[in-house]
Every structure is written in structure tokens, then in C-alpha cells.
Short mmCIF file of C-alpha atoms in Angstrom, two decimals:
data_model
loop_
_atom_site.label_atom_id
_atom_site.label_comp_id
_atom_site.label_asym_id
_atom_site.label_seq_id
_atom_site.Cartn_x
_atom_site.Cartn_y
_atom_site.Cartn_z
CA UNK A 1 -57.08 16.92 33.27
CA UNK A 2 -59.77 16.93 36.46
CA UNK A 3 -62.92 15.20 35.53
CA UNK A 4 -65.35 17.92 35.10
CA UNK A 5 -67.90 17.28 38.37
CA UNK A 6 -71.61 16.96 37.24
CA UNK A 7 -73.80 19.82 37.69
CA UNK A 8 -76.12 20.37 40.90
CA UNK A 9 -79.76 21.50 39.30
CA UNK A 10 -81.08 24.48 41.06
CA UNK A 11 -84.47 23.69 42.62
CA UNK A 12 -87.24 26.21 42.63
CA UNK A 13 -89.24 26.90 45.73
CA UNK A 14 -92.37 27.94 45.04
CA UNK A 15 -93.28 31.13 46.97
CA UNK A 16 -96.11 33.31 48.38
CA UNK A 17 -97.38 36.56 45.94
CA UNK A 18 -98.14 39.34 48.46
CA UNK A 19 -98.58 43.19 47.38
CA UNK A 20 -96.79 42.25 43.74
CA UNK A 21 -93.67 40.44 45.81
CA UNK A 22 -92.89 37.04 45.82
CA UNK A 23 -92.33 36.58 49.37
CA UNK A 24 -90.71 33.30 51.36
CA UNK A 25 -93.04 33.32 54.47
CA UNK A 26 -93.10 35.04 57.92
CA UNK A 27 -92.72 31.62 59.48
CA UNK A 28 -89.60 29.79 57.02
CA UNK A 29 -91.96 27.03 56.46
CA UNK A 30 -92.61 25.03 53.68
CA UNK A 31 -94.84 22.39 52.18
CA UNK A 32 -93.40 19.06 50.23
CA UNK A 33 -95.18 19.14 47.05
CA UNK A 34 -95.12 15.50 46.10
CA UNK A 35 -96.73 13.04 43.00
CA UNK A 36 -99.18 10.63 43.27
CA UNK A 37 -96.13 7.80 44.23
CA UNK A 38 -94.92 10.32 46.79
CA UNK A 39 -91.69 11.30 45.04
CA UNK A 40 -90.72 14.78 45.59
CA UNK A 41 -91.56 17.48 43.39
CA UNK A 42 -90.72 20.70 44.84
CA UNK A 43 -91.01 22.74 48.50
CA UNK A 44 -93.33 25.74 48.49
CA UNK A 45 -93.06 28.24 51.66
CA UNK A 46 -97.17 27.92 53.90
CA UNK A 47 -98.33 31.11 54.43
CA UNK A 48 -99.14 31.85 58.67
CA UNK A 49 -101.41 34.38 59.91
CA UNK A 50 -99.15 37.19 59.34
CA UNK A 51 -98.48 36.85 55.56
CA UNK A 52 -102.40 37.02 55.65
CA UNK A 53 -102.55 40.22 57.22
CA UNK A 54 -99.59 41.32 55.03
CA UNK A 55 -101.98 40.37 51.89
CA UNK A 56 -104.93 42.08 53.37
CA UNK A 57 -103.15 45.57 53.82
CA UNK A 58 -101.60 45.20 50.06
CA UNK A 59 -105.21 44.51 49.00
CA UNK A 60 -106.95 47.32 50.90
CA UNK A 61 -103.89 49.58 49.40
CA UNK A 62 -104.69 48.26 46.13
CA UNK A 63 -108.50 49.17 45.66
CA UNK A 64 -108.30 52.67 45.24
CA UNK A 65 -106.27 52.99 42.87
CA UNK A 66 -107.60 50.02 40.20
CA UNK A 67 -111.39 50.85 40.96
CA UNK A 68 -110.43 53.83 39.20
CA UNK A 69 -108.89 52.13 36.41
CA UNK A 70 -111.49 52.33 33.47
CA UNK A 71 -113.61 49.19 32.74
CA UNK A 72 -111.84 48.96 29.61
CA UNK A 73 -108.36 49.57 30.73
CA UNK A 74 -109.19 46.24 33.44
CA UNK A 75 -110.59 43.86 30.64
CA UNK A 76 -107.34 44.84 28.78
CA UNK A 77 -105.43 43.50 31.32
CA UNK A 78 -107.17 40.49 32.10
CA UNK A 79 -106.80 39.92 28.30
CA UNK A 80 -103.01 40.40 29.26
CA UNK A 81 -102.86 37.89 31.38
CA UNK A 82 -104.74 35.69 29.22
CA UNK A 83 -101.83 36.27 26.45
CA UNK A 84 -98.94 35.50 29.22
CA UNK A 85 -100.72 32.56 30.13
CA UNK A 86 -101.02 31.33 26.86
CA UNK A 87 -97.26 31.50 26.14
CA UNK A 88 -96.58 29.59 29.35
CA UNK A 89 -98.77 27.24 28.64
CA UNK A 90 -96.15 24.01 28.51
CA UNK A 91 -94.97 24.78 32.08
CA UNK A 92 -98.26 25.01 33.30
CA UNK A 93 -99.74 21.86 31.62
CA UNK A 94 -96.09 20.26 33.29
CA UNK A 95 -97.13 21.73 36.32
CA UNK A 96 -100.27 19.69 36.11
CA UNK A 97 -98.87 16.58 34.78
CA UNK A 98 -96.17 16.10 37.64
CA UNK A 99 -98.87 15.85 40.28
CA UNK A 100 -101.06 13.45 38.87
CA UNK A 101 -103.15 15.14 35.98
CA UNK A 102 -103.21 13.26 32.42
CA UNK A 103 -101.71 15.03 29.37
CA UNK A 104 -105.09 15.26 27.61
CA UNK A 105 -106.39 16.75 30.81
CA UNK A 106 -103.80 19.00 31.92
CA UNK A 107 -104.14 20.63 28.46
CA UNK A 108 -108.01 21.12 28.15
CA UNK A 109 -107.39 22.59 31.79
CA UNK A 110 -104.89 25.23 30.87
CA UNK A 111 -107.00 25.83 27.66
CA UNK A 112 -110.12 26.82 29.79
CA UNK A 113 -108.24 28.84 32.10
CA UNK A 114 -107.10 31.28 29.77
CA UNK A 115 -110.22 31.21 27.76
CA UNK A 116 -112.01 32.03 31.11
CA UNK A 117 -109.93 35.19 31.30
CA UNK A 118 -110.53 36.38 28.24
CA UNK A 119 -114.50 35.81 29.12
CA UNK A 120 -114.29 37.42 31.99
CA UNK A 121 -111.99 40.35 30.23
CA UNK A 122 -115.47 40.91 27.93
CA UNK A 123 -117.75 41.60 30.96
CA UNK A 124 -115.47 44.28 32.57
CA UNK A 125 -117.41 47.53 30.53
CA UNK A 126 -120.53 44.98 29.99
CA UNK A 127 -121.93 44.05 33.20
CA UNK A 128 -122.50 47.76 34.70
CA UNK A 129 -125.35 48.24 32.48
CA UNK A 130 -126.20 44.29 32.43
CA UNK A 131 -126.69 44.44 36.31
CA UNK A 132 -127.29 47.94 36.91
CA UNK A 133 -130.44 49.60 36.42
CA UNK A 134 -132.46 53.13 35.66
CA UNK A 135 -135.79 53.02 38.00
CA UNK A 136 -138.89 53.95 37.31
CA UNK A 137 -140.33 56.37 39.84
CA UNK A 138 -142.91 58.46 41.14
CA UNK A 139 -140.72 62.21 41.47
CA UNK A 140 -139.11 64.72 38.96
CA UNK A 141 -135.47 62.94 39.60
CA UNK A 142 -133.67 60.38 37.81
CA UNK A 143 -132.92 57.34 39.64
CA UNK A 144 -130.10 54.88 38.99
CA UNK A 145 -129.11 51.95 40.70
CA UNK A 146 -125.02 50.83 39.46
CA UNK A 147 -123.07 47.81 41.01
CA UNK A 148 -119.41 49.16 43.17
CA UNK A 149 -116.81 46.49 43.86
CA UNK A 150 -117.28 45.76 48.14
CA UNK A 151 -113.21 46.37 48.54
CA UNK A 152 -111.26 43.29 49.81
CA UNK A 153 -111.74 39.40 48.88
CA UNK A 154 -110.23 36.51 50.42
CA UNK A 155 -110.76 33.68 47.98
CA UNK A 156 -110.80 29.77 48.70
CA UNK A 157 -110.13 27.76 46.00
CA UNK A 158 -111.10 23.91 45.20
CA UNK A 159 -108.75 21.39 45.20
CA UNK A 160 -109.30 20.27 42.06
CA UNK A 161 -109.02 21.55 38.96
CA UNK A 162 -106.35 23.80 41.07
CA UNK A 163 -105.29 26.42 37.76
CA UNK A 164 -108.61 26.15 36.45
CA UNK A 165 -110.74 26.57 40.11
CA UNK A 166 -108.39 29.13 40.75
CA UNK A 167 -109.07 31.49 37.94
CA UNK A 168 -112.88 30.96 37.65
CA UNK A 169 -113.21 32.16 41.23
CA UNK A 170 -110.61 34.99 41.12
CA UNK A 171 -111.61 36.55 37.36
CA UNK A 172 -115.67 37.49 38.64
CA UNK A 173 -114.04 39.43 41.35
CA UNK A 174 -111.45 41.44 40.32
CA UNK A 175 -113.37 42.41 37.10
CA UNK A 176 -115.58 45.16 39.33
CA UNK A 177 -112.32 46.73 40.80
CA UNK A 178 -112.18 44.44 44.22
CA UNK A 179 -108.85 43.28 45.08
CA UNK A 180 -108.63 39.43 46.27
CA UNK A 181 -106.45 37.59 48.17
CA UNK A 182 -106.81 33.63 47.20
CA UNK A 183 -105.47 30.84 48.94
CA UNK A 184 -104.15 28.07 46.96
CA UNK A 185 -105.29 24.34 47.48
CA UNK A 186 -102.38 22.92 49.51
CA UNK A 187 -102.91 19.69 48.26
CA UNK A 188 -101.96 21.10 44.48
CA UNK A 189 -100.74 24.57 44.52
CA UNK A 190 -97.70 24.48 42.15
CA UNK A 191 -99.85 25.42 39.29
CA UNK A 192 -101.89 28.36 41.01
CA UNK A 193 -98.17 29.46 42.29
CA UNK A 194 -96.61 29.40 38.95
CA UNK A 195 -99.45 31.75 37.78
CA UNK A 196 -98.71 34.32 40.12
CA UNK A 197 -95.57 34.45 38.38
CA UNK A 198 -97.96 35.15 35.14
CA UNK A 199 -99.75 37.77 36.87
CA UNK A 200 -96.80 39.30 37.70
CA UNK A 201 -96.14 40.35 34.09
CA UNK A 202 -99.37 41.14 33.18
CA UNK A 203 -99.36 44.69 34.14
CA UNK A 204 -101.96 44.29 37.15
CA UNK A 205 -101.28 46.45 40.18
CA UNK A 206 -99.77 45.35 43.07
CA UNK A 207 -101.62 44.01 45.69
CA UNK A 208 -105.14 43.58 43.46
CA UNK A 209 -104.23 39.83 43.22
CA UNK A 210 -102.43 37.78 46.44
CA UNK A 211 -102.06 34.46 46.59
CA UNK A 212 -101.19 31.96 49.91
CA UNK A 213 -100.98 28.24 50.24
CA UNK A 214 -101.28 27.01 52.96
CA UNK A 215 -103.18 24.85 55.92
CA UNK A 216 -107.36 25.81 55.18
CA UNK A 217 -107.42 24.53 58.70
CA UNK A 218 -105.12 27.08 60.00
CA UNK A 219 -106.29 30.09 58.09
CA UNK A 220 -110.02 29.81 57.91
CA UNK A 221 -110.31 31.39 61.66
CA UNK A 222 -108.05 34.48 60.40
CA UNK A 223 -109.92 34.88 57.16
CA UNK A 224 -113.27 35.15 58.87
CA UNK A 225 -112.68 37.61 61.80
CA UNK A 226 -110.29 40.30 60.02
CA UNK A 227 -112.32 42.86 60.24
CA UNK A 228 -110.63 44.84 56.85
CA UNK A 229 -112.11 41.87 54.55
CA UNK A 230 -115.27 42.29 53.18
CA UNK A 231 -116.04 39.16 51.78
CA UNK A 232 -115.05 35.84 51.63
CA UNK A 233 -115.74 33.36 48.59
CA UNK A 234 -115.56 29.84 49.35
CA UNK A 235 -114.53 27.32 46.40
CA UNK A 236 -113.07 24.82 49.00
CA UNK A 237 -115.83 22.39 48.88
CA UNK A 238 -115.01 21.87 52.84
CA UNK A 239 -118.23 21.88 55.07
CA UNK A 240 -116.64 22.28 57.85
CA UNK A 241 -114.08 25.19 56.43
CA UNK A 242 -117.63 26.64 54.68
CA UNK A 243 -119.17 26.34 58.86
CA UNK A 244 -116.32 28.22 60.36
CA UNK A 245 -115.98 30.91 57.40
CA UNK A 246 -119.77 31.57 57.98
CA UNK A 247 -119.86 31.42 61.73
CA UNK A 248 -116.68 33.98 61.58
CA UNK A 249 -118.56 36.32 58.81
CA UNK A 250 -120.84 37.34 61.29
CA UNK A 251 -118.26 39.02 63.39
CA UNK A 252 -118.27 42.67 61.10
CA UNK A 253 -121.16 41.01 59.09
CA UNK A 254 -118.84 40.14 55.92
CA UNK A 255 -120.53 38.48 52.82
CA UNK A 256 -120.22 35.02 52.39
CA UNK A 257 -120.59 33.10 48.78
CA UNK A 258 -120.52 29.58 48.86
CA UNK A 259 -119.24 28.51 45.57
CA UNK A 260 -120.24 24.67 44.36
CA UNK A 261 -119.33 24.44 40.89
CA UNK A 262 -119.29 20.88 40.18
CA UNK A 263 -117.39 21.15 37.27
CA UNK A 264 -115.81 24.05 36.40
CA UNK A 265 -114.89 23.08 32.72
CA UNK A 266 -118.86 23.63 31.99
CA UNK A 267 -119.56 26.85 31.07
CA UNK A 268 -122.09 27.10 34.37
CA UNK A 269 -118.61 28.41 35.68
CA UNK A 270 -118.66 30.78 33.26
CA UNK A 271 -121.23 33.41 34.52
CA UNK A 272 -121.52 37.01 34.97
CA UNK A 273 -123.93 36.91 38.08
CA UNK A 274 -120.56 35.63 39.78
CA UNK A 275 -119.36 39.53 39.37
CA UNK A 276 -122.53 40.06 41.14
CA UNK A 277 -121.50 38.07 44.54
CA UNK A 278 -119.04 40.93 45.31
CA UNK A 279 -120.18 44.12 44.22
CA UNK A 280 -122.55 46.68 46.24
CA UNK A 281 -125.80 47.82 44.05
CA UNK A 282 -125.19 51.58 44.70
CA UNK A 283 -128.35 53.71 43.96
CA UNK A 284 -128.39 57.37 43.12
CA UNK A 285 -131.37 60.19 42.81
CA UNK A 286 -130.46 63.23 40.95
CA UNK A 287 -133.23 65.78 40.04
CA UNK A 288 -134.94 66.45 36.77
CA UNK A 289 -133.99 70.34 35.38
CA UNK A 290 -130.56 70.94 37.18
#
């Protein structure tokens, strides 16, 4: 009797999450994802200037439709993905652990990532009348002042901690009903990737979360002069990525937020006025007797 041969193991490549898809890359290339001895982990595909623009027009699809989601219905479903990521919670504290992160720490990371989601799921029918406003004034009208998500996001997140960065930056903003495409630390994406995986089962709408890994290098010009992006957040801790980003911004006179959280396992990285940094304060005069 033939020996049985041994099997091959079939090796994941990470890939790209554009408008709900998980999609390979325009340009077939990858990125070797290795430990901190330089084995191989895994490839995962590096996102060009065209899967950008491919995120931005799923994003800019995507507003309409969950801006008029109700506030509760979108904390429900951040609370959804909190739940998903909490059952996946091994793979993602593996994820961790293969490129360099203790046990100990790779757990209290994936423990404040999902408790950050289920913060930021409170705020979602909270911070309207926390940040909004009825104004005193001088006429027979009532005057009210409410905050409107700006639209599109691109999102830079640190390199470290890469689940944990990654979901403190993106939570604040799609909580108001703006739709984000992130970009993923190249120098430790596997665990931001493998969430997009989460998200995808979370009953979110296509296209309100993206995420890219790539070269910051490569991208930052791109992010800062599409003119369909209305604001950029920058987690990267990269001066000269956070020069270019703001030098671009001025082109159709996007908002830039410069995001320095030392240590986003404090709760300082918990913090509604973050929803603030990309919403519009939207203020209304309606008359007294009609």
C-alpha cells in the first residue's frame, strides 16, 4: 500500500477590505509579514493608489445610507462587532503573539479593543445632545445647533498597539454616520486585517469601514489631494507623513486631526470629543408659533 504523502497546509493571504469585499490588490503585490527573528508569517496583498480610490467611492456610496441608520440601530452594531470580536478573540491574541507581542499583552490588547467598541457603541444616541446645543437668543425662533458626520474618512493608524490603535481611531468616527477608510500599519497589519474579517459579520454596511495596508510613504500624497475625502485622521505618529497629510489638506481645505495618544490602553483614548473631530456642528432657526 502507497505511503500516504503528508499534507501541504493552505496558507492564508491576508487581503484588502474594500466596499464589504475582500479584495487581492489592483497591483498583485504583497507584503512578507515576518516575526521579530524574521521567519515568515504570512503574505498580505499592499494596497496602490487605485484600491484607494476604489475605497473612497465605496465610502462616499456608503454614507447615505448609514447616516440614516438610527443612533441606536449604529451602537447596536458596534456592540455587534464587539460580540464577534470577542468570540475570535484566540486568533486575534495569536495574531499578536506571532509578531512579537507577549501573551499577557496580546490579551489585555484584544480585551481593550472590544471594550472600546462597546464604549463607543454607548455614545452613538448620547453625544447629539452631549455636543449639540439649544441657543439662547435675541428673536421669537428656536435655535439649535446638532453635530452631522463630514462624509468620508481616511484613517492612519499607529504602529503599535496595531488592533487596539486601530479601533480607537476608527470607533469615534463611524459612530456619527461617517464612513472611513483606514490604512493598516504595514509594519503589523495581520491583526487589523483579520478584523476586517470580524467586521464583515457584524452586520455593518458595505463600504462604511475599508481597510488598506500598505506603504504610508506611498499613499499619504493620494490621501491628501482626493478631493472626495473630507478628512483625514492621523494616528501614524510620522512627522513627516503628519507634514505631507497637512500640506495636501489644503488642496479642497479637508480637516486634519492629528491624533497623539501615547498610550491608547489609558482611557484618555477613550473620549467622546474624538466623535467631535469629524462631525459638522449644523445650526438651525425655526420660528416660535408655526
Amino acid at each position: 500500500m502507497p505511503k500516504q504523502a503528508t499534507r501541504l497546509a493552505v496558507q492564508k493571504t491576508y487581503k484588502l477590505f474594500i466596499g464589504g469585499k475582500f479584495a487581492r490588490g489592483e497591483s498583485g503585490r504583497i507584503i512578507a509579514a515576518r516575526d521579530a527573528e524574521g521567519k515568515l508569517l504570512a503574505n498580505y496583498c499592499r494596497a496602490s493608489r487605485k484600491d484607494f480610490r476604489d475605497a473612497v467611492r465605496a465610502a462616499r456610496n456608503a454614507v447615505a445610507g448609514w447616516t440614516k441608520y438610527s443612533a441606536y440601530l449604529r451602537g447596536q452594531i458596534l456592540y455587534r462587532a464587539a460580540e464577534m470580536l470577542e468570540t475570535r478573540r484566540r486568533e486575534l491574541e495569536s495574531e499578536l503573539s506571532r509578531v512579537g507581542s507577549s501573551a499577557a499583552r496580546a490579551r489585555r490588547e484584544v480585551t481593550a479593543a472590544i471594550d472600546r467598541l462597546v464604549y463607543y457603541a454607548g455614545w452613538t444616541d448620547k453625544f447629539s445632545q452631549v455636543l449639540g446645543s439649544v441657543n439662547p437668543v435675541a428673536t421669537s425662533h428656536f435655535n439649535f445647533t446638532t453635530p452631522e458626520p463630514t462624509g468620508v474618512v481616511v484613517a492612519l493608524t499607529p504602529d503599535e498597539p496595531a488592533l487596539l490603535g486601530l479601533v480607537s481611531i476608527i470607533a469615534p468616527i463611524i459612530v456619527s454616520g461617517n464612513s472611513v477608510v483606514a490604512l493598516a500599519s504595514a509594519a503589523n497589519a495581520l491583526a487589523p486585517l483579520t478584523f476586517s474579517e470580524i467586521i464583515a459579520t457584524s452586520d455593518l454596511p458595505a463600504g462604511v469601514f475599508n481597510l488598506l495596508a500598505g506603504d504610508r510613504g506611498e499613499l499619504a500624497s493620494p490621501f491628501a489631494s482626493h478631493m472626495d475625502v473630507n478628512a483625514i485622521v492621523d494616528g501614524s505618529g510620522d512627522e513627516r507623513i503628519g507634514a505631507e497629510l497637512q500640506t495636501g489638506s489644503a488642496i479642497n481645505v479637508k480637516r486634519y486631526i492629528r491624533r497623539d495618544a501615547a498610550n491608547y490602553f489609558a482611557h484618555d483614548a477613550e473620549n467622546p470629543y474624538w466623535i467631535l473631530d469629524t462631525v459638522e456642528m449644523k445650526t438651525a432657526w425655526h420660528p416660535i408659533g408655526l
